[in-house]
Coordinates of C-alpha atoms in Angstrom, one line a residue:
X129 CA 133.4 63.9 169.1
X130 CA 135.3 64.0 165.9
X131 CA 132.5 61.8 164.1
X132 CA 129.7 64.0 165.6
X133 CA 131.6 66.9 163.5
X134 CA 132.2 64.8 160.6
X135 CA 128.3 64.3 160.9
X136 CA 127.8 68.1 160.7
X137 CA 129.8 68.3 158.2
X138 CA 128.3 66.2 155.9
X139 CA 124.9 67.7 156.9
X140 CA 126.2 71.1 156.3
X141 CA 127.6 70.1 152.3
X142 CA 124.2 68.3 151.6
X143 CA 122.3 71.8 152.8
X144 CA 124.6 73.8 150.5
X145 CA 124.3 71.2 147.7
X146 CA 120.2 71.4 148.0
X147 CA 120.8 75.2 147.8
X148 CA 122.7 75.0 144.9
X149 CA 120.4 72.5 143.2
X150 CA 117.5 74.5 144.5
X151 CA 119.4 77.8 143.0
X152 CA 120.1 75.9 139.4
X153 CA 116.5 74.9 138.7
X154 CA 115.1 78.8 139.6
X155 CA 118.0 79.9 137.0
X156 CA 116.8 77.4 134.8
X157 CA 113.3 78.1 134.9
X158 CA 113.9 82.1 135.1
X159 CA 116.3 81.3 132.0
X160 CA 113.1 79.0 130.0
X161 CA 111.0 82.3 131.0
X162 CA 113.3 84.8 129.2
X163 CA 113.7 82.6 126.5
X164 CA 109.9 81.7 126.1
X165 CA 109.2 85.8 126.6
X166 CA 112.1 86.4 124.0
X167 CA 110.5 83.8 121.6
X168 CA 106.7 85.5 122.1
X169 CA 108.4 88.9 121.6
X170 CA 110.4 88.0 118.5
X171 CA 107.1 86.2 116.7
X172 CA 104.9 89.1 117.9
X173 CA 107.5 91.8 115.8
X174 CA 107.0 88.8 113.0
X175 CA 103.6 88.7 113.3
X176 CA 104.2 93.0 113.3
X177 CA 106.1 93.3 110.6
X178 CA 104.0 91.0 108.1
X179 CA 101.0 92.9 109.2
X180 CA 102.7 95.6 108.2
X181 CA 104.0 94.7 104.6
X182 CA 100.7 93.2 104.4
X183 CA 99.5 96.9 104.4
X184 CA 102.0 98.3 102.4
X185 CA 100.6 95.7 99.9
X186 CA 97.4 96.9 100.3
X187 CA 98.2 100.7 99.9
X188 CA 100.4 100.2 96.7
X189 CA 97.2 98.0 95.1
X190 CA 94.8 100.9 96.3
X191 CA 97.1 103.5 94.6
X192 CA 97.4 101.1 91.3
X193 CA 93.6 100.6 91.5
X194 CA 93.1 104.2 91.5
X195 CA 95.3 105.0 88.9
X196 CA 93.1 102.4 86.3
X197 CA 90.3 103.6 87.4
X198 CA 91.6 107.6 86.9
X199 CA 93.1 106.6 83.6
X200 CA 90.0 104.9 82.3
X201 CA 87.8 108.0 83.2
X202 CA 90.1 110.9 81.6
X203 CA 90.0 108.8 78.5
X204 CA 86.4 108.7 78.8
X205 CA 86.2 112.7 79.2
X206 CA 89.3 112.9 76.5
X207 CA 87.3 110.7 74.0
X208 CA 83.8 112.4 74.9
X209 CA 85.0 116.0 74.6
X210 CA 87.4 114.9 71.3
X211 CA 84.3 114.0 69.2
X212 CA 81.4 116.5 70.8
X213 CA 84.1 119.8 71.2
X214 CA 87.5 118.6 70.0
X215 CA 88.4 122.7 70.2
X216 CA 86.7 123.4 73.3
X217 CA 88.7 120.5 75.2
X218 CA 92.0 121.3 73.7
X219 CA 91.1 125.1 74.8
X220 CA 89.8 123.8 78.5
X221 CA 93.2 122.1 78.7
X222 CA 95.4 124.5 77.9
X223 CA 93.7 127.2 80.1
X224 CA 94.9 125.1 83.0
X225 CA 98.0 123.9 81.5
X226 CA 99.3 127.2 79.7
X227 CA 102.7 126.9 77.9
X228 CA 102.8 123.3 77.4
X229 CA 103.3 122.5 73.8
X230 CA 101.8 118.4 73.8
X231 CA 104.4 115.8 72.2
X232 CA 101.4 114.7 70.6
X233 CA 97.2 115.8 70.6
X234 CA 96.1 112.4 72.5
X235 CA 99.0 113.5 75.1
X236 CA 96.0 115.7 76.5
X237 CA 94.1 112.8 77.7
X238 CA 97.5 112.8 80.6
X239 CA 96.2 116.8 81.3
X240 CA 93.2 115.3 82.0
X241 CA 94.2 113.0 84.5
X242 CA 95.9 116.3 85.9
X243 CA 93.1 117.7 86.3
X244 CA 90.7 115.2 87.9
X245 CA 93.9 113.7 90.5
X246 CA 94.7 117.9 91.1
X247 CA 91.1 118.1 92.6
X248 CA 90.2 114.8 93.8
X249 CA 93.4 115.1 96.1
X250 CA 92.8 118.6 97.5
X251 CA 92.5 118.4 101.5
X252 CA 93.9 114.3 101.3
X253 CA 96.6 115.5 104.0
X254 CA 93.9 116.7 106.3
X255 CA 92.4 113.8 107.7
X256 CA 88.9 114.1 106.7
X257 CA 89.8 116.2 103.4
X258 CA 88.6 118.7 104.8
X259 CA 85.0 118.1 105.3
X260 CA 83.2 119.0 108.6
X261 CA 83.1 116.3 110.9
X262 CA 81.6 115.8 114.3
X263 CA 84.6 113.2 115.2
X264 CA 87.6 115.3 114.4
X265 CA 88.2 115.7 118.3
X266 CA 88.1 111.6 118.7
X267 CA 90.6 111.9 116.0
X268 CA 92.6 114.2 117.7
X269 CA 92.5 113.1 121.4
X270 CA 92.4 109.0 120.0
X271 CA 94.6 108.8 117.3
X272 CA 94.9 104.8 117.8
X273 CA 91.2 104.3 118.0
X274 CA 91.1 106.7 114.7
X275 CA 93.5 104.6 112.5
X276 CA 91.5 101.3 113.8
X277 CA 88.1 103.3 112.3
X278 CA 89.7 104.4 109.2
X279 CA 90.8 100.4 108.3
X280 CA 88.0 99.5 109.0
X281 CA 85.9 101.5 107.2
X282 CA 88.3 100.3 103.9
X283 CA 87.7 96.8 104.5
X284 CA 84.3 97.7 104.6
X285 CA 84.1 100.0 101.2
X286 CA 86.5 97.7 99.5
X287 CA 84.2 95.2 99.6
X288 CA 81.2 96.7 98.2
X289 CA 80.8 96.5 94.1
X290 CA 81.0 100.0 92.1
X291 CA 77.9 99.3 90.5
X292 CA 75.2 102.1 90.4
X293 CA 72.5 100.7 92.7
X294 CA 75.4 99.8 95.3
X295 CA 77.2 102.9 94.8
X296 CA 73.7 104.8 95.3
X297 CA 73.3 102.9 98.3
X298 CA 76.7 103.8 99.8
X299 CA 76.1 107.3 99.1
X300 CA 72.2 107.1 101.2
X301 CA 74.3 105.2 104.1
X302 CA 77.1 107.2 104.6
X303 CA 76.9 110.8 104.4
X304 CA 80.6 112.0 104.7
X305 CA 81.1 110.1 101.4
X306 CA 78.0 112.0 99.6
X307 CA 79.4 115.2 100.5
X308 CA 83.0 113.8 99.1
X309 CA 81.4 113.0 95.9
X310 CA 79.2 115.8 95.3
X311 CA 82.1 118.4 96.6
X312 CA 84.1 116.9 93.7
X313 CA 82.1 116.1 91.4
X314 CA 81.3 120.4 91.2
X315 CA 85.2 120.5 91.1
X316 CA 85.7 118.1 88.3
X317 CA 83.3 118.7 86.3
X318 CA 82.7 122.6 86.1
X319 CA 79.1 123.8 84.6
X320 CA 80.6 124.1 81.3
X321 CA 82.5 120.9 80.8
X322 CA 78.6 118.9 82.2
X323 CA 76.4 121.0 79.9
X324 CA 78.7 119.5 76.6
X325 CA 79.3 116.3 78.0
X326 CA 75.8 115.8 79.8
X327 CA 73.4 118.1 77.3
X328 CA 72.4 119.1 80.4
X329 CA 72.4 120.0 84.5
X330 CA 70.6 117.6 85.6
X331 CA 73.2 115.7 87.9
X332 CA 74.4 119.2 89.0
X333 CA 71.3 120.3 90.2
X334 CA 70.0 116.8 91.7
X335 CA 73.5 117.0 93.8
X336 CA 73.2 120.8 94.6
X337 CA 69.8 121.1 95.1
X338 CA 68.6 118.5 96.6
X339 CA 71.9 116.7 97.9
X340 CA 71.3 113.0 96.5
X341 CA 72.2 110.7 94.2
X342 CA 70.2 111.1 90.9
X343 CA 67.9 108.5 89.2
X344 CA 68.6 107.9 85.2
X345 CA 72.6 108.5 86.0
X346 CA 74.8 109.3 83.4
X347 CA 77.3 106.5 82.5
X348 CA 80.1 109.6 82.9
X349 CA 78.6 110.1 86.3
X350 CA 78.6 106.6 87.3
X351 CA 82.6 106.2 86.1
X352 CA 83.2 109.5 88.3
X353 CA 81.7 108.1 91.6
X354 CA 83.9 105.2 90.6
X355 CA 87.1 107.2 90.8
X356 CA 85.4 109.5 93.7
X357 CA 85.0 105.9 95.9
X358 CA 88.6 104.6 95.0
X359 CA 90.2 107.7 96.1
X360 CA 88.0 107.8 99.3
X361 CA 89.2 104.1 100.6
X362 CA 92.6 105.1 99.3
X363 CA 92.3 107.9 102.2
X364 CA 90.9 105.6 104.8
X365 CA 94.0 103.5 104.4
X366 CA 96.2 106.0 104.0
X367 CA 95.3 107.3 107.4
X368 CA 95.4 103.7 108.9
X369 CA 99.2 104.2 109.1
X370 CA 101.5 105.6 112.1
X371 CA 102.1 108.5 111.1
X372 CA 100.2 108.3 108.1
X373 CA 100.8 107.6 104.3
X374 CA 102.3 110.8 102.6
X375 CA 101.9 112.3 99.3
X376 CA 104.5 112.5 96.8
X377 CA 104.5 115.2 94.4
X378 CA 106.8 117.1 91.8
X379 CA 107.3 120.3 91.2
X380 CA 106.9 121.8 87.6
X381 CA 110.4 122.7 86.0
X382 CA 112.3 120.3 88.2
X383 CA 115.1 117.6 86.6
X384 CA 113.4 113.9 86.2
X385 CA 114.6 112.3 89.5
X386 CA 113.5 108.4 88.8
X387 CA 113.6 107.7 93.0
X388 CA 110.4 109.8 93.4
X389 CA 108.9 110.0 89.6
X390 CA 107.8 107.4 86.5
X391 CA 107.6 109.3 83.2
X392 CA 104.4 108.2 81.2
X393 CA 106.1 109.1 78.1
X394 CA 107.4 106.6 75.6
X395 CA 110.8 106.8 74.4
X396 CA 110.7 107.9 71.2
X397 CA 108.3 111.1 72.1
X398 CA 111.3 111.4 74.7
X399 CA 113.9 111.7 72.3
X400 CA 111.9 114.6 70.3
X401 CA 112.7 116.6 73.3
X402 CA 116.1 119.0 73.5
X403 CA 116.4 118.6 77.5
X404 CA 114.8 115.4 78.6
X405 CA 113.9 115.2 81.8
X406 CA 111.7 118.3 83.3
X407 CA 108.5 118.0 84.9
X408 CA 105.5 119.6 82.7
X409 CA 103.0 118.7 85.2
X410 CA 102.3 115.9 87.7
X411 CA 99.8 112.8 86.7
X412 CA 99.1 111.3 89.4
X413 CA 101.1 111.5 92.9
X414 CA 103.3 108.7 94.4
X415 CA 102.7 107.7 98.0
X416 CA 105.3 106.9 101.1
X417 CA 104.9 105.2 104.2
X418 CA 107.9 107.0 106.4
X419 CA 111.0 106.4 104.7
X420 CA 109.6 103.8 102.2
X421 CA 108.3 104.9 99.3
X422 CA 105.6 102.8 97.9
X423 CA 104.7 104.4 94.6
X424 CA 106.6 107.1 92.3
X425 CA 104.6 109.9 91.2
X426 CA 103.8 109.9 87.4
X427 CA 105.1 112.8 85.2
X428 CA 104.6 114.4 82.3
X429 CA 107.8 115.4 81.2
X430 CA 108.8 118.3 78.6
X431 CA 111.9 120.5 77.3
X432 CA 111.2 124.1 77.6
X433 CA 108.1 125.5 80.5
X434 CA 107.2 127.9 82.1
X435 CA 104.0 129.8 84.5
X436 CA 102.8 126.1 84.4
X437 CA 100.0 125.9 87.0
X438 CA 100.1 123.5 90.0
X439 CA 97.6 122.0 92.4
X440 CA 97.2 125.6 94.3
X441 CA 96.0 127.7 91.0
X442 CA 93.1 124.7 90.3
X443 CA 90.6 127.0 91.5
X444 CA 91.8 129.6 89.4
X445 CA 92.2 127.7 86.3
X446 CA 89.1 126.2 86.3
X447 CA 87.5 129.8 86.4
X448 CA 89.8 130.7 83.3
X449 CA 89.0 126.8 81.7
X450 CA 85.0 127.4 81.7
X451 CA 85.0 130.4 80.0
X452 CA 86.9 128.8 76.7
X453 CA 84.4 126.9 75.9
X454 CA 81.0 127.9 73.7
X455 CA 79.2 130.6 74.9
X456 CA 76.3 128.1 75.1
X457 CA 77.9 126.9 77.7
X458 CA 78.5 129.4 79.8
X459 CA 76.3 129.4 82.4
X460 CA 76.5 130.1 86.0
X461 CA 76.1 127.6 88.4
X462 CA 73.2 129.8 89.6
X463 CA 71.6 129.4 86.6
X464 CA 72.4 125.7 86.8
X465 CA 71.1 125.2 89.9
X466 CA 67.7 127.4 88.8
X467 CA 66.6 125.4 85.8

């Protein structure tokens, strides 16, 4: 009797022992899963987080890109106007830029850049500047999708040269971008700044009229397109973020505040200044992905301003700009259109 309990017993400790075993290996094996789901989790917000500096990257190169490409073409309009109408530019600029008294005369190739960046980034917020377009309700109700389409569509621009039979090719295959360019390009360049740096209307009234890319273009033409498609991919990327890249911009008259603003100015046309540090007008704009910011925006900075006009009064000051130059000039863009 007592060995037939002793037998049970044992039977009875080997049971539980299997349990346990049996209990130990699924704890092991659940413990391997939630380490091997911790591990695929933890290189997946890697793999995340590099994608996403890797974008950052891309967005601060865009930006720097632009800014050449900007830089190069005010100089062009700067030089072009100094030795055609060195009066009539200086007048154009100070009729958008009123009460700033330049360090120096080729300081006015920076109120050209101010001028070109002032228009080419009006409506950059809205997310397709503003333009009609049949998929703004697939942007709305498929945001995801959206910022997929907008990378995408920079890989895809970014690769293409800037030469003019690419560049007039872009413009026959993608309509949105046509209406871009030739929206700016009347912004940019008004009716009297194209007739003295053209001797003529002709890309005007190709655009207007007819809506294409001209034959026999212009080399000034060809650099603006340039510009037009740098800041057009810039956009794409911009809105490939969540939420998407914002704009950084300044305020005339505030203090220099290096976190959010680069001065273009050297130091010794600093030093000729009484109160260093005030914002005459805004270059080009810096750029922030949330809380990072990616690029400062670049300032002009001065001692004494005032009634300085900022992005909102571009429409105005061009109005007030083409009428300072020659009254050969002066022509409507009816009458540009018509001849």
């Amino acid at each position: 009797m007592e060995n037939h309990r002793h037998v049970q017993n044992l039977e009875t400790a080997a049971r539980r022992m299997k349990r346990k075993n049996e209990e130990f290996r699924e704890s092991a094996v659940l413990k391997d899963v939630i380490e091997r789901k911790s591990a695929e989790r933890f290189l997946t917000l890697c793999s995340d987080i590099d994608a996403q500096e890797n974008q950052i990257l891309m967005l601060e190169t865009a930006v720097q890109n632009l800014r050449t490409e900007t830089a190069s073409f005010s100089e062009l309009l700067y030089v072009t106007m100094s030795a055609k109408d060195p009066e009539g530019g200086s007048s154009f600029v100070h009729e958008f830029l009123p009460q700033v008294c330049f360090q120096r005369r080729v300081h006015e190739k920076y109120a050209w850049e101010y001028w070109i960046s002032s228009h080419l980034f009006h409506g950059f917020e809205n997310a397709f500047f503003g333009l009609p377009h049949l998929d703004m309700f697939n942007a709305v109700s498929n945001p995801e999708r959206y910022r997929a389409d907008c990378f995408l569509a920079f890989q895809e621009m970014s690769t293409k040269s800037s030469s003019t039979d690419e560049m007039a090719q872009t413009m026959l295959q993608c309509s949105r971008f046509r209406e871009f360019c030739r929206t700016k390009f009347l912004q940019v360049i008004p009716s009297c700044l194209e007739h003295v740096l053209f001797g003529n209307f002709y890309h005007s009234c190709a655009i207007i009229a007819h809506g294409k890319f001209p034959s026999n273009v212009h080399h000034i033409f060809h650099r603006f397109l340039v510009v037009a498609k740098a800041v057009w991919i810039l956009h794409k990327l911009a809105w490939s973020f969540e939420p998407p890249a914002r704009i950084i911009w300044a305020t005339p008259a505030m203090h220099y505040d290096g976190a959010i603003m680069e001065s273009v100015m050297a130091s010794e046309d600093l030093e000729k200044t009484n109160d260093l540090g005030k914002v005459a007008f805004v270059i080009a704009p810096g750029f922030c992905v949330r809380n990072t910011i990616v690029r400062r925006s670049q300032v002009y900075l001065i001692s004494e301003i005032a009634n300085v006009k900022f992005s909102g009064d571009v429409e105005e000051s061009q109005m007030l700009a083409a009428s300072s130059i020659h009254a050969t000039a002066q022509v409507s863009t009816i009458q540009r259109v018509t001849t």
